[in-house]
Short mmCIF file of C-alpha atoms in Angstrom, two decimals:
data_model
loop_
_atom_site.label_atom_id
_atom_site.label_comp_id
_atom_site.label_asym_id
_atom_site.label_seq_id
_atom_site.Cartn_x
_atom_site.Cartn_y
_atom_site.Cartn_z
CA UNK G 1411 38.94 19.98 -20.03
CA UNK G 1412 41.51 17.27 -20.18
CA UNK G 1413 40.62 13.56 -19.56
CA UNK G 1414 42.16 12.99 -16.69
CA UNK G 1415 39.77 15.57 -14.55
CA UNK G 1416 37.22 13.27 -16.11
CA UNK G 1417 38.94 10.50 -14.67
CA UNK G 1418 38.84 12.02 -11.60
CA UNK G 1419 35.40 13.09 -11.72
CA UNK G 1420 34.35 9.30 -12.32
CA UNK G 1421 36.91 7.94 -9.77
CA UNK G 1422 35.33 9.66 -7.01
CA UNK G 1423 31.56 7.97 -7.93
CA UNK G 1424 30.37 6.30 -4.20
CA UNK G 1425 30.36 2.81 -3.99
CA UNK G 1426 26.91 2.86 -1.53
CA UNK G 1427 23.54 1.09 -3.24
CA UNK G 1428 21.87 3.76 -1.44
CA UNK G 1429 24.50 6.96 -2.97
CA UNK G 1430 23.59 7.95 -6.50
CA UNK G 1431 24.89 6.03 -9.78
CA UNK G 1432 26.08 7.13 -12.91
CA UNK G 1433 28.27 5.45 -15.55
CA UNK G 1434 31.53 4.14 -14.18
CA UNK G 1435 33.54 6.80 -16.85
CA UNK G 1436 30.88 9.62 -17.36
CA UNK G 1437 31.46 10.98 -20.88
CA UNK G 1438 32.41 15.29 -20.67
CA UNK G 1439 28.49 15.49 -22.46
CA UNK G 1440 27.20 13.69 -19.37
CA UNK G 1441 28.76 15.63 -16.95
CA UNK G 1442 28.25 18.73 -19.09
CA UNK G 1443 24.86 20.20 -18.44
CA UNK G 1444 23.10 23.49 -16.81
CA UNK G 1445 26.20 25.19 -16.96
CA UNK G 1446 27.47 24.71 -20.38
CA UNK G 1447 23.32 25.87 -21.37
CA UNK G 1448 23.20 28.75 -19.49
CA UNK G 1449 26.82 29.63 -20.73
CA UNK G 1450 25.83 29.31 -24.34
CA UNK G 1451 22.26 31.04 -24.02
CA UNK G 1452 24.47 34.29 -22.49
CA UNK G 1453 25.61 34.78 -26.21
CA UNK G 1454 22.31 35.33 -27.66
CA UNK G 1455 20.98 37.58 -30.69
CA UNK G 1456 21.08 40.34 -27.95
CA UNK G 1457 24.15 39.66 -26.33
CA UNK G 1458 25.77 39.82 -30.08
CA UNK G 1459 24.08 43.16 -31.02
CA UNK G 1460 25.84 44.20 -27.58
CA UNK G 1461 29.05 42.62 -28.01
CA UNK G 1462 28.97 43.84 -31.93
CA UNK G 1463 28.48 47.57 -30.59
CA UNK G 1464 31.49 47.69 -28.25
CA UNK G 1465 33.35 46.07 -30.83
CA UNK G 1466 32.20 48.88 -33.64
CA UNK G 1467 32.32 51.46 -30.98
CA UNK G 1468 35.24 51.12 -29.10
CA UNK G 1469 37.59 48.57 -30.85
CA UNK G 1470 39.65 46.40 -29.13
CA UNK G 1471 38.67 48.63 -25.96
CA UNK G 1472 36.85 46.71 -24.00
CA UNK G 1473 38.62 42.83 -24.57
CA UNK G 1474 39.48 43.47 -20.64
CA UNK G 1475 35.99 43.83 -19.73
CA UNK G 1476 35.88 40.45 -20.90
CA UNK G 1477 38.71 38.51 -19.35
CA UNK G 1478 37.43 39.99 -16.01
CA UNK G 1479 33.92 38.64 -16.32
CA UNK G 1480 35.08 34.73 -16.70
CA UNK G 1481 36.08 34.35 -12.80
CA UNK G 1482 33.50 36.07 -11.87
CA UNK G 1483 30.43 34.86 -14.26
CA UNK G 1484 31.89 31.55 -13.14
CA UNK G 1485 31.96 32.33 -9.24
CA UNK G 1486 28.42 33.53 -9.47
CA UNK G 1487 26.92 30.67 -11.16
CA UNK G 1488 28.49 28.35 -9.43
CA UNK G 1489 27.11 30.01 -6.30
CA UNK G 1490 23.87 29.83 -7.98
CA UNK G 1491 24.10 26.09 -9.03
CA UNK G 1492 25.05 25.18 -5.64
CA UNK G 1493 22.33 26.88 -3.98
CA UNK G 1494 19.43 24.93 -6.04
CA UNK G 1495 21.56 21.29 -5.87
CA UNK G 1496 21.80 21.71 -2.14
CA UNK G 1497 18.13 23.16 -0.88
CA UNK G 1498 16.29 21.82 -4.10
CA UNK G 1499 14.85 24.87 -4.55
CA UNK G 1500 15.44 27.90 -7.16
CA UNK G 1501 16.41 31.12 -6.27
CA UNK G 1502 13.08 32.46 -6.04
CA UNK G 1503 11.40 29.77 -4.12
CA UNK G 1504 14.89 30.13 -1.41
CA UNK G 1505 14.26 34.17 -1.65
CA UNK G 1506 10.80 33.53 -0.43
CA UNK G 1507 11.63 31.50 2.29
CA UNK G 1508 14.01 34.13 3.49
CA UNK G 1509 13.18 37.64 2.55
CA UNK G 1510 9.49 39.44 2.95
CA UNK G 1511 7.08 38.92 -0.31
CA UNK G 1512 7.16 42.29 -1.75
CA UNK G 1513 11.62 42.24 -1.97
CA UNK G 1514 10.64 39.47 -4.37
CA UNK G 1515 7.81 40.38 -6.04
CA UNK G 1516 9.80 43.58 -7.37
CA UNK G 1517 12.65 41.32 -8.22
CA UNK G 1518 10.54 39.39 -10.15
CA UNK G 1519 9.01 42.01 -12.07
CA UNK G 1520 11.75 43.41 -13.14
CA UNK G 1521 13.59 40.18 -14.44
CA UNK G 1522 9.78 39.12 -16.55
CA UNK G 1523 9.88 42.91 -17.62
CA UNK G 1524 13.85 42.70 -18.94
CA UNK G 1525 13.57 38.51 -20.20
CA UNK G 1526 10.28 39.67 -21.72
CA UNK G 1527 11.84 42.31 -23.47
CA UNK G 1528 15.10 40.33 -24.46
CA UNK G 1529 12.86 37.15 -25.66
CA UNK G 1530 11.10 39.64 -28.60
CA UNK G 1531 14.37 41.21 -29.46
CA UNK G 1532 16.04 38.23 -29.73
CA UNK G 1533 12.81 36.93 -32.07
CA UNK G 1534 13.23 39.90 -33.72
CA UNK G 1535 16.82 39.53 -34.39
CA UNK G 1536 16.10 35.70 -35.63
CA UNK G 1537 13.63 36.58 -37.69
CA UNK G 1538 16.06 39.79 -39.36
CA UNK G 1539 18.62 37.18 -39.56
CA UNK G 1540 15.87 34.52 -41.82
CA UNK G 1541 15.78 37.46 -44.08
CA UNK G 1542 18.75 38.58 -44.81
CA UNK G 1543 19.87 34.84 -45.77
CA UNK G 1544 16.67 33.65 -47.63
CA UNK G 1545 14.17 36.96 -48.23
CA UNK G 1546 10.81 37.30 -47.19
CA UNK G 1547 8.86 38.66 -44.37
CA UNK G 1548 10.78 38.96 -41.30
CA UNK G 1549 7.26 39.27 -38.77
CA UNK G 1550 6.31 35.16 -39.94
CA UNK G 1551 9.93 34.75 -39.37
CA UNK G 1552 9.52 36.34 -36.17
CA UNK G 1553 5.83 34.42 -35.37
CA UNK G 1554 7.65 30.80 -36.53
CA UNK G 1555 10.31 30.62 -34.17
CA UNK G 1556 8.36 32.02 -31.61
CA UNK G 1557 5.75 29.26 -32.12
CA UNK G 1558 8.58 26.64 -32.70
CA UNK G 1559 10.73 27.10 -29.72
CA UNK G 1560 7.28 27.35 -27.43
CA UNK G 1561 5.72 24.34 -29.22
CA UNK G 1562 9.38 22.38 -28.17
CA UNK G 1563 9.66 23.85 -24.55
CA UNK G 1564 6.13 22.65 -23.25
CA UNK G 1565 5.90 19.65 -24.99
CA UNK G 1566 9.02 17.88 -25.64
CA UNK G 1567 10.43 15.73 -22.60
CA UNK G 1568 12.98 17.75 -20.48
CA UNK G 1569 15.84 15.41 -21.27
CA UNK G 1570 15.47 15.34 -24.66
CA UNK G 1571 15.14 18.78 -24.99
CA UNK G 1572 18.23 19.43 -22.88
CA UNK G 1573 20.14 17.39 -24.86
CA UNK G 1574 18.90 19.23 -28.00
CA UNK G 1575 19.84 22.32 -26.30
CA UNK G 1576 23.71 21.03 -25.79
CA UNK G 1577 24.20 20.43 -29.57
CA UNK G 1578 23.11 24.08 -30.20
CA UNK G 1579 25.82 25.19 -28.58
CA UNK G 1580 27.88 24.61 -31.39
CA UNK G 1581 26.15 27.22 -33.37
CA UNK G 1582 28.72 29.67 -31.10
CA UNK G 1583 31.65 28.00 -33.32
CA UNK G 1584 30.60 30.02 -35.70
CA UNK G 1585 32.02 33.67 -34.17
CA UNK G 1586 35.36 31.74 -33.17
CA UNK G 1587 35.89 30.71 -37.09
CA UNK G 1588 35.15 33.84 -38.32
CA UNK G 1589 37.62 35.75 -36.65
CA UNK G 1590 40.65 33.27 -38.46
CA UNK G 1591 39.14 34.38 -41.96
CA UNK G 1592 39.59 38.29 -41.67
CA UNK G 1593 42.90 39.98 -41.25
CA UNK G 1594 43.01 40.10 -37.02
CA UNK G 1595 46.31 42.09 -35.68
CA UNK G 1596 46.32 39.56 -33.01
CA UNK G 1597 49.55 41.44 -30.79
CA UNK G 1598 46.90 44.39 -30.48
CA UNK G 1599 44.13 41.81 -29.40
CA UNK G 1600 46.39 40.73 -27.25
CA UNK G 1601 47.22 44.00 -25.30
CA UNK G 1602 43.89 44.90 -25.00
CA UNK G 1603 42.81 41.64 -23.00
CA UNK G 1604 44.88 42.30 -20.25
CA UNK G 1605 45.78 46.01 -20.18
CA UNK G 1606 42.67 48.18 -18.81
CA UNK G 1607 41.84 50.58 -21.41
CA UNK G 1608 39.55 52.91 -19.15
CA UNK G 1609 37.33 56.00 -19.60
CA UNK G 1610 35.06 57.47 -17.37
CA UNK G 1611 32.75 58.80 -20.21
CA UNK G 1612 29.17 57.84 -19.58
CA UNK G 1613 29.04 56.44 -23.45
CA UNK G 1614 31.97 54.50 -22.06
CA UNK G 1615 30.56 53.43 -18.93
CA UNK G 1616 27.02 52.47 -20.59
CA UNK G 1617 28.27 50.10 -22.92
CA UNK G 1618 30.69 48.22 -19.68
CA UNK G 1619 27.31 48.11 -17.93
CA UNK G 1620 25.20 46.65 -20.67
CA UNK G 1621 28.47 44.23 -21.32
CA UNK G 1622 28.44 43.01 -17.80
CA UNK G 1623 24.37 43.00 -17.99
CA UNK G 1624 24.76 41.12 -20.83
CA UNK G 1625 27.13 38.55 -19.26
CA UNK G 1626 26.74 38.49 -15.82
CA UNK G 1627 22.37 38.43 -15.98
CA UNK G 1628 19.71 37.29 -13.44
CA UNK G 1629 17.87 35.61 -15.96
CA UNK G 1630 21.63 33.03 -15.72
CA UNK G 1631 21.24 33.01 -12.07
CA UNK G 1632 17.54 31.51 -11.78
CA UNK G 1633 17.95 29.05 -15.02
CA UNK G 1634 20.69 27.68 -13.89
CA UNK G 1635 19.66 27.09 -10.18
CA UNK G 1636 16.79 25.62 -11.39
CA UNK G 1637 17.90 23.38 -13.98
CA UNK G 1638 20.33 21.97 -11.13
CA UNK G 1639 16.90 21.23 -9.30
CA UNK G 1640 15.24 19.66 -12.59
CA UNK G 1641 18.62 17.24 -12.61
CA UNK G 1642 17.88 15.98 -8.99
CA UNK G 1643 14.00 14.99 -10.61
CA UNK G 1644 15.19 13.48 -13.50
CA UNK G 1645 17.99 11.34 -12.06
CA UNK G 1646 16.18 8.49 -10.26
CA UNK G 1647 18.95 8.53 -6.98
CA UNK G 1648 19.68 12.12 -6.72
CA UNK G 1649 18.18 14.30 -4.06
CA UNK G 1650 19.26 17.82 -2.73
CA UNK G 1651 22.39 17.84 -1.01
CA UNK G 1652 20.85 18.77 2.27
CA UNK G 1653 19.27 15.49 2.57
CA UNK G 1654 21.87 13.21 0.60
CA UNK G 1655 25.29 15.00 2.01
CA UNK G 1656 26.94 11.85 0.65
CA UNK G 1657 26.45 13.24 -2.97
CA UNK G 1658 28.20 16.60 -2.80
CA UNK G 1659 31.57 15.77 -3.75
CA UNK G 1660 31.09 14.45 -6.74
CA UNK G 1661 28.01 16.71 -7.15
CA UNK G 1662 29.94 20.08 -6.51
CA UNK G 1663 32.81 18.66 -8.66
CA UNK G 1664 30.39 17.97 -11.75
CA UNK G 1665 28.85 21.86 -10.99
CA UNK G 1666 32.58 23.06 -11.35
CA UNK G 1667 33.30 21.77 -14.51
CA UNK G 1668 30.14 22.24 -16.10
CA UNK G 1669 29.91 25.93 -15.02
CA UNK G 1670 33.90 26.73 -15.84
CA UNK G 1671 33.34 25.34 -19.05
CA UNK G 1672 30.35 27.10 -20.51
CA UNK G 1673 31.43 30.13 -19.20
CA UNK G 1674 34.49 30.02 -20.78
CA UNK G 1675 32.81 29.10 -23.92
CA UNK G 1676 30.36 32.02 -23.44
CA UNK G 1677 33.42 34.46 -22.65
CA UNK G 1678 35.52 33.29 -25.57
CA UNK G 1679 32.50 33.23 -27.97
CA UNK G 1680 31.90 37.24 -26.74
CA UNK G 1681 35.56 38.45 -27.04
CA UNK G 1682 35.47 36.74 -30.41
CA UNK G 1683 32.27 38.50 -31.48
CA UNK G 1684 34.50 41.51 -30.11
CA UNK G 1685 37.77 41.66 -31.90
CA UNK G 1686 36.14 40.23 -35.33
CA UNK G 1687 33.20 43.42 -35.59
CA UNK G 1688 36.73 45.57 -34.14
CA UNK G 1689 38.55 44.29 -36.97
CA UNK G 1690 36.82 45.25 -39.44
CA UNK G 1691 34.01 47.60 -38.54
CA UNK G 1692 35.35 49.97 -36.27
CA UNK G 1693 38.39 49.64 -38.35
CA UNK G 1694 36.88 50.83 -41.90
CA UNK G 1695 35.17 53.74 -39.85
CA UNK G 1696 31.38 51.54 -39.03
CA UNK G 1697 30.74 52.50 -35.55
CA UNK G 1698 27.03 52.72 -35.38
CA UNK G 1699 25.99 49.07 -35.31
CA UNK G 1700 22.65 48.73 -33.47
CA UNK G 1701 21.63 45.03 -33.95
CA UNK G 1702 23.23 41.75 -34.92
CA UNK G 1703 21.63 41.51 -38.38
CA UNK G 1704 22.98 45.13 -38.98
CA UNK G 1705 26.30 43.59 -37.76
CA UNK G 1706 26.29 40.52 -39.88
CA UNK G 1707 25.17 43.17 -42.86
CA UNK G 1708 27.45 45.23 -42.29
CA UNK G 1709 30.27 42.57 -42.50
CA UNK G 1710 29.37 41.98 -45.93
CA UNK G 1711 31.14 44.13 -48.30
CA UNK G 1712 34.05 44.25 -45.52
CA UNK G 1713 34.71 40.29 -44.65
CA UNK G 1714 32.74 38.59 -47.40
CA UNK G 1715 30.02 36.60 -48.32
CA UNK G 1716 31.51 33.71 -46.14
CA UNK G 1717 31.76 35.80 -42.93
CA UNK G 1718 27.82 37.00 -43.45
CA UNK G 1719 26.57 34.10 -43.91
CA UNK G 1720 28.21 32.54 -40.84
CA UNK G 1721 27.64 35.34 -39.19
CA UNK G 1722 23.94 35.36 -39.70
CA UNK G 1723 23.29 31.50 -39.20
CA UNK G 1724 24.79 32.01 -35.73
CA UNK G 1725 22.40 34.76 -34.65
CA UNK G 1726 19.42 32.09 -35.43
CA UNK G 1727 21.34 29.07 -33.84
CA UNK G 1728 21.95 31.07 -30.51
CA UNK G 1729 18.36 32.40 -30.56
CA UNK G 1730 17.28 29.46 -31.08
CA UNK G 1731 19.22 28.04 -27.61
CA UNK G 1732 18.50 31.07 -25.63
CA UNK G 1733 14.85 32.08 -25.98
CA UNK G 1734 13.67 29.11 -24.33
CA UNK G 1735 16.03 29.83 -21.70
CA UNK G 1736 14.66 33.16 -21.28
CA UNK G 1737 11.22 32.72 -21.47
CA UNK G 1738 11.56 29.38 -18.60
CA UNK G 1739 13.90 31.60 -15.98
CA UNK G 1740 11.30 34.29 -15.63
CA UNK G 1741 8.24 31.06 -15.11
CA UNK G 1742 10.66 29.71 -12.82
CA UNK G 1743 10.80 32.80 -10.80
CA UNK G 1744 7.18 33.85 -11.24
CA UNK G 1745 5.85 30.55 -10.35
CA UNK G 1746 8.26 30.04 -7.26
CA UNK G 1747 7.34 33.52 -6.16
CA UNK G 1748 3.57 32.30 -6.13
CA UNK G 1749 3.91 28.94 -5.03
CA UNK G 1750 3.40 26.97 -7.88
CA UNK G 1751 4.04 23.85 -8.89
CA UNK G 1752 7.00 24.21 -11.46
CA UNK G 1753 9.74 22.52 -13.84
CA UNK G 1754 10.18 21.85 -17.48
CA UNK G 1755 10.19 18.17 -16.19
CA UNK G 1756 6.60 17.97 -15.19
CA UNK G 1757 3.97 17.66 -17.69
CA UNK G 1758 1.32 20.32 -18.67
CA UNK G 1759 -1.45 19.26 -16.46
CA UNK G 1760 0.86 19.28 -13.93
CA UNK G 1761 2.13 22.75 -14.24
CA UNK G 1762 -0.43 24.29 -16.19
CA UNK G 1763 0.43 27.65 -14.32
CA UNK G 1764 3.96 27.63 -15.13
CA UNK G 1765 4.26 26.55 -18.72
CA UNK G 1766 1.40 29.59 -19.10
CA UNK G 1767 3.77 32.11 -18.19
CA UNK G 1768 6.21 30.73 -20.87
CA UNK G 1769 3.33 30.78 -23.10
CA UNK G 1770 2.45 34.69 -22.14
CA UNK G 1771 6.63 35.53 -22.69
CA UNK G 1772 6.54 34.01 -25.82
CA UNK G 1773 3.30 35.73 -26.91
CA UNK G 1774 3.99 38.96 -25.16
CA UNK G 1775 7.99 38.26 -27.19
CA UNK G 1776 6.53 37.95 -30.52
CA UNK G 1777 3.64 40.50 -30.05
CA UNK G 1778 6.57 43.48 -29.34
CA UNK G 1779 7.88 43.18 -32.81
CA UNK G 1780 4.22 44.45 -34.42
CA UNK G 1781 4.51 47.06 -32.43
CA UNK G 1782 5.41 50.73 -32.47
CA UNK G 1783 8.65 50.10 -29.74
CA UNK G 1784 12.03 50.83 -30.93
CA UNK G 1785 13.80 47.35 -31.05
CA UNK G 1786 16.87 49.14 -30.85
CA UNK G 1787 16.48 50.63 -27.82
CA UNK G 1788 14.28 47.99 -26.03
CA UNK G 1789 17.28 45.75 -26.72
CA UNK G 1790 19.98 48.03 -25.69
CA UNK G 1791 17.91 49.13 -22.35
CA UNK G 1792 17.29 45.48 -21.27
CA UNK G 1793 20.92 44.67 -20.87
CA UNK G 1794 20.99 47.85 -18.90
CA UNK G 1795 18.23 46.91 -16.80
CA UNK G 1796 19.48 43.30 -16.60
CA UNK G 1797 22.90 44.89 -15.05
CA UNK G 1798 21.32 46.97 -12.34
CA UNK G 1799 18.79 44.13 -11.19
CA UNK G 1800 21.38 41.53 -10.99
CA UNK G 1801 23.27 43.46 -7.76
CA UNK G 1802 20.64 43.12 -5.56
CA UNK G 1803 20.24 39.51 -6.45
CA UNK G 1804 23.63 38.90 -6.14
CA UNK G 1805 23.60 40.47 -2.88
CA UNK G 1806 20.90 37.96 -1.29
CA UNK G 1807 22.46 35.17 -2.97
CA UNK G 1808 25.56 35.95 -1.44
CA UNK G 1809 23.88 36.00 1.95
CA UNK G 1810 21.44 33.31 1.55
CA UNK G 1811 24.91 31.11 0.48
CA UNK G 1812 26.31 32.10 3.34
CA UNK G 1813 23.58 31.06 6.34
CA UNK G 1814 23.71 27.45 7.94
CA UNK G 1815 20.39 27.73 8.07
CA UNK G 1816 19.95 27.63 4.43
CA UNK G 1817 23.06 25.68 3.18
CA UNK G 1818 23.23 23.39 6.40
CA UNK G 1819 27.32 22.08 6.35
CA UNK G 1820 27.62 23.41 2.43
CA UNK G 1821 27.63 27.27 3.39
CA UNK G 1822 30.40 28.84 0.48
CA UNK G 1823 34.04 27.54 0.63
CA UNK G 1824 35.90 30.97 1.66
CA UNK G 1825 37.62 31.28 -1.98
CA UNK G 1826 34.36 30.88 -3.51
CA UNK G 1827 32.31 33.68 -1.20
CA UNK G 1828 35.47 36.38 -1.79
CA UNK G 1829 34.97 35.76 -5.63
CA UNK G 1830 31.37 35.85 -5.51
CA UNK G 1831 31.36 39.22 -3.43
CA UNK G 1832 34.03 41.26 -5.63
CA UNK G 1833 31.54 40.17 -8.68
CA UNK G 1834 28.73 41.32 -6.82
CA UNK G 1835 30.97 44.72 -6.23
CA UNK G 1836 31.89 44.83 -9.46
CA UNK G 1837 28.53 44.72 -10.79
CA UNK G 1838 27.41 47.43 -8.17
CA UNK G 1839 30.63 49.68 -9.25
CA UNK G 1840 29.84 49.69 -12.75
CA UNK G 1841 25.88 50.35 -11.92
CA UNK G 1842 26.98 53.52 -9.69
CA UNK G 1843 29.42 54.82 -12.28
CA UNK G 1844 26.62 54.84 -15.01
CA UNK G 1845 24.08 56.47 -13.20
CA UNK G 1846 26.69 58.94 -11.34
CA UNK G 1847 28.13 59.97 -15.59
CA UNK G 1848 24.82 60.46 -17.25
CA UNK G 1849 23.96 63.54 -18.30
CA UNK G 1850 28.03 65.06 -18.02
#
């Protein structure tokens, strides 16, 4: 993002005592926030596995699938980000307030059941990762980072832990560097990302549906919403828009560039993950890559000792950003949906309900990898499930961004709502096609 939209943002800062303050020339990592978080956190230990089998699978295939998703991850989110900065609410706590309890309630289920699911692989993945590099048993691999990342999200101040959260992001270099070390036939690359290579296969059409699951995700929609409405508590002069109207320029500026950015990060972090296993796994005939650590194992005797190791460090760096991200979206939405008190911001006696359904996710996360259940699959199906769920989200975020009487004056700008609904198509398209291929 170049200085001068900077500039821009920090020329535009009101003059009014009463308006809220920030530094004369806000630095990009203070505008930077929820967006460039929930951006990174999309390219977790799962999302790799994923992006690792289209790239053993299909090739270079699928590169289009992921040029399409920026707009459109970046519509949605924005859309999402706007509609907790301008009620003060999450998306849960605004479904409530607009739809009957039981819509919700299944909702809700269903994003605890797929984040739960997601949180152990992803534990699972980390701890897979720890062994590959250093040896040992991957299950107190899997029980350490689960108690770690818990031990930070309940009792480490929000801020700091946000800001802890940004420099993790860098772990995503990793897949970008990676791809520069083994022999890429970058004109092919380059085809594939903007020429539609399309099948109607179900095979086909699965792995587009996890892909967008993967990308496009509810779990996104209600972190980021909400971490828009832990800003407003944490900034002394901010308040929802809806009561400080004065704020939303700059406000809906800083959204925009936070959300472009991490989800161009996330999007060029995935087609890199993408063209790199392409490269060289699908290319020396490896097609049946399950997980990331069988990705990063695989890369081995192909890339080198370099790439592995890179490789693998990343899957623990991303886990490391996303599980807490996954395991506080589905408290968020659980303890909207029953009125709780909630926010990473409050302390634990404050929110004892909430920060106990990030306890159960992690518990319930870890507990899933001394079990019988095929990680595999788990991980595979939760993208899946993640895709399907996130249409009829998208659909009542769509509306509820829509109505005056939820958004007041800030209703979406017409560009915004056209983007947002061809996502929410898009994401309904690919659902249909899966379901409509199986079994031929």
């Amino acid at each position: 993002m170049s200085s001068d939209v900077v500039g821009e943002v920090a020329a535009e800062l009101p003059d009014s005592p009463n308006d809220m303050k920030q530094p004369e020339w806000p630095k990009l990592l203070q505008i930077l926030g929820p967006g460039l978080i929930t951006g990174a956190s999309d390219d977790d230990p799962s999302g790799i596995a994923t992006y690792s089998q289209a790239g053993a699978q299909l090739g270079f295939g699928l590169g289009w699938v992921l040029v399409l998703c920026w707009p459109l991850m970046c519509a949605i989110q924005e859309i999402s980000a706007r509609i907790g900065r301008v009620t003060g609410h999450g998306i849960a706590g605004v479904i409530k307030r607009h739809y009957p309890a039981p819509v919700l309630y299944v909702l809700v289920f269903l994003l605890v059941l797929a984040n739960t699911i997601n949180l152990g692989a992803d534990l699972g993945a980390m701890g897979a990762a720890t062994k590959l590099l250093i040896g040992g048993p991957i299950l107190a691999y899997v029980a350490a980072f689960g108690a770690l990342s818990l031990l930070l999200e309940v009792f480490v101040r929000y801020a700091r832990y946000v800001s802890w959260l940004k420099w993790l992001t860098l772990s995503l270099f990793a897949y970008v560097g990676v791809a520069f070390v083994v022999h890429m036939p970058w004109a092919t690359v380059g085809y594939h990302l903007v020429v539609p290579d399309i099948s109607l296969k179900a095979s086909y059409l699965t792995v587009v549906v996890a892909i967008l699951g993967t990308t496009i995700s509810p779990y996104l929609f209600f972190w980021q919403a909400e971490e828009e409405v832990e800003e407003v508590k944490e900034r002394k002069d901010a308040k929802p828009l809806e009561r400080a109207p004065d704020q939303s320029k700059i406000e809906f500026r800083r959204i925009r560039i936070d959300t472009y950015l991490g989800m161009f990060l996330s999007n060029l972090v995935a087609i890199f993950i993408v063209i790199t296993t392409a490269a060289t796994l699908h290319a020396h005939g490896i097609t049946d890559i399950q997980t990331s650590s069988q990705a990063a194992l695989a890369l081995k005797p192909i890339a080198g000792p370099f790439v592995f190791l890179v490789f693998a460090l990343g899957i623990i760096g991303t886990g490391l950003l996303a599980v807490p991200v996954l395991a506080g979206s589905a408290a968020y939405a659980v303890g909207e949906a029953l009125g709780w008190h909630v926010g990473l911001a409050r302390r634990l006696g404050r929110a004892r309900g909430f920060y106990a359904i990030i306890a159960a996710g992690f518990l319930i996360g870890v507990g899933l990898n001394f079990t019988n259940i095929d990680p595999i699959k788990a991980l595979f199906w939760s993208a899946v499930i993640n895709g399907v769920v996130a249409v009829p989200v998208m659909v009542m975020m769509m509306l509820l961004s829509s109505r005056r009487a939820v958004m007041g004056r800030f209703v979406l700008p017409g560009p915004l709502k056209a983007v947002g609904w061809l996502a929410t198509a898009v994401m309904g398209a690919a659902a249909v096609g899966m379901f409509a291929t199986w079994g031929s």
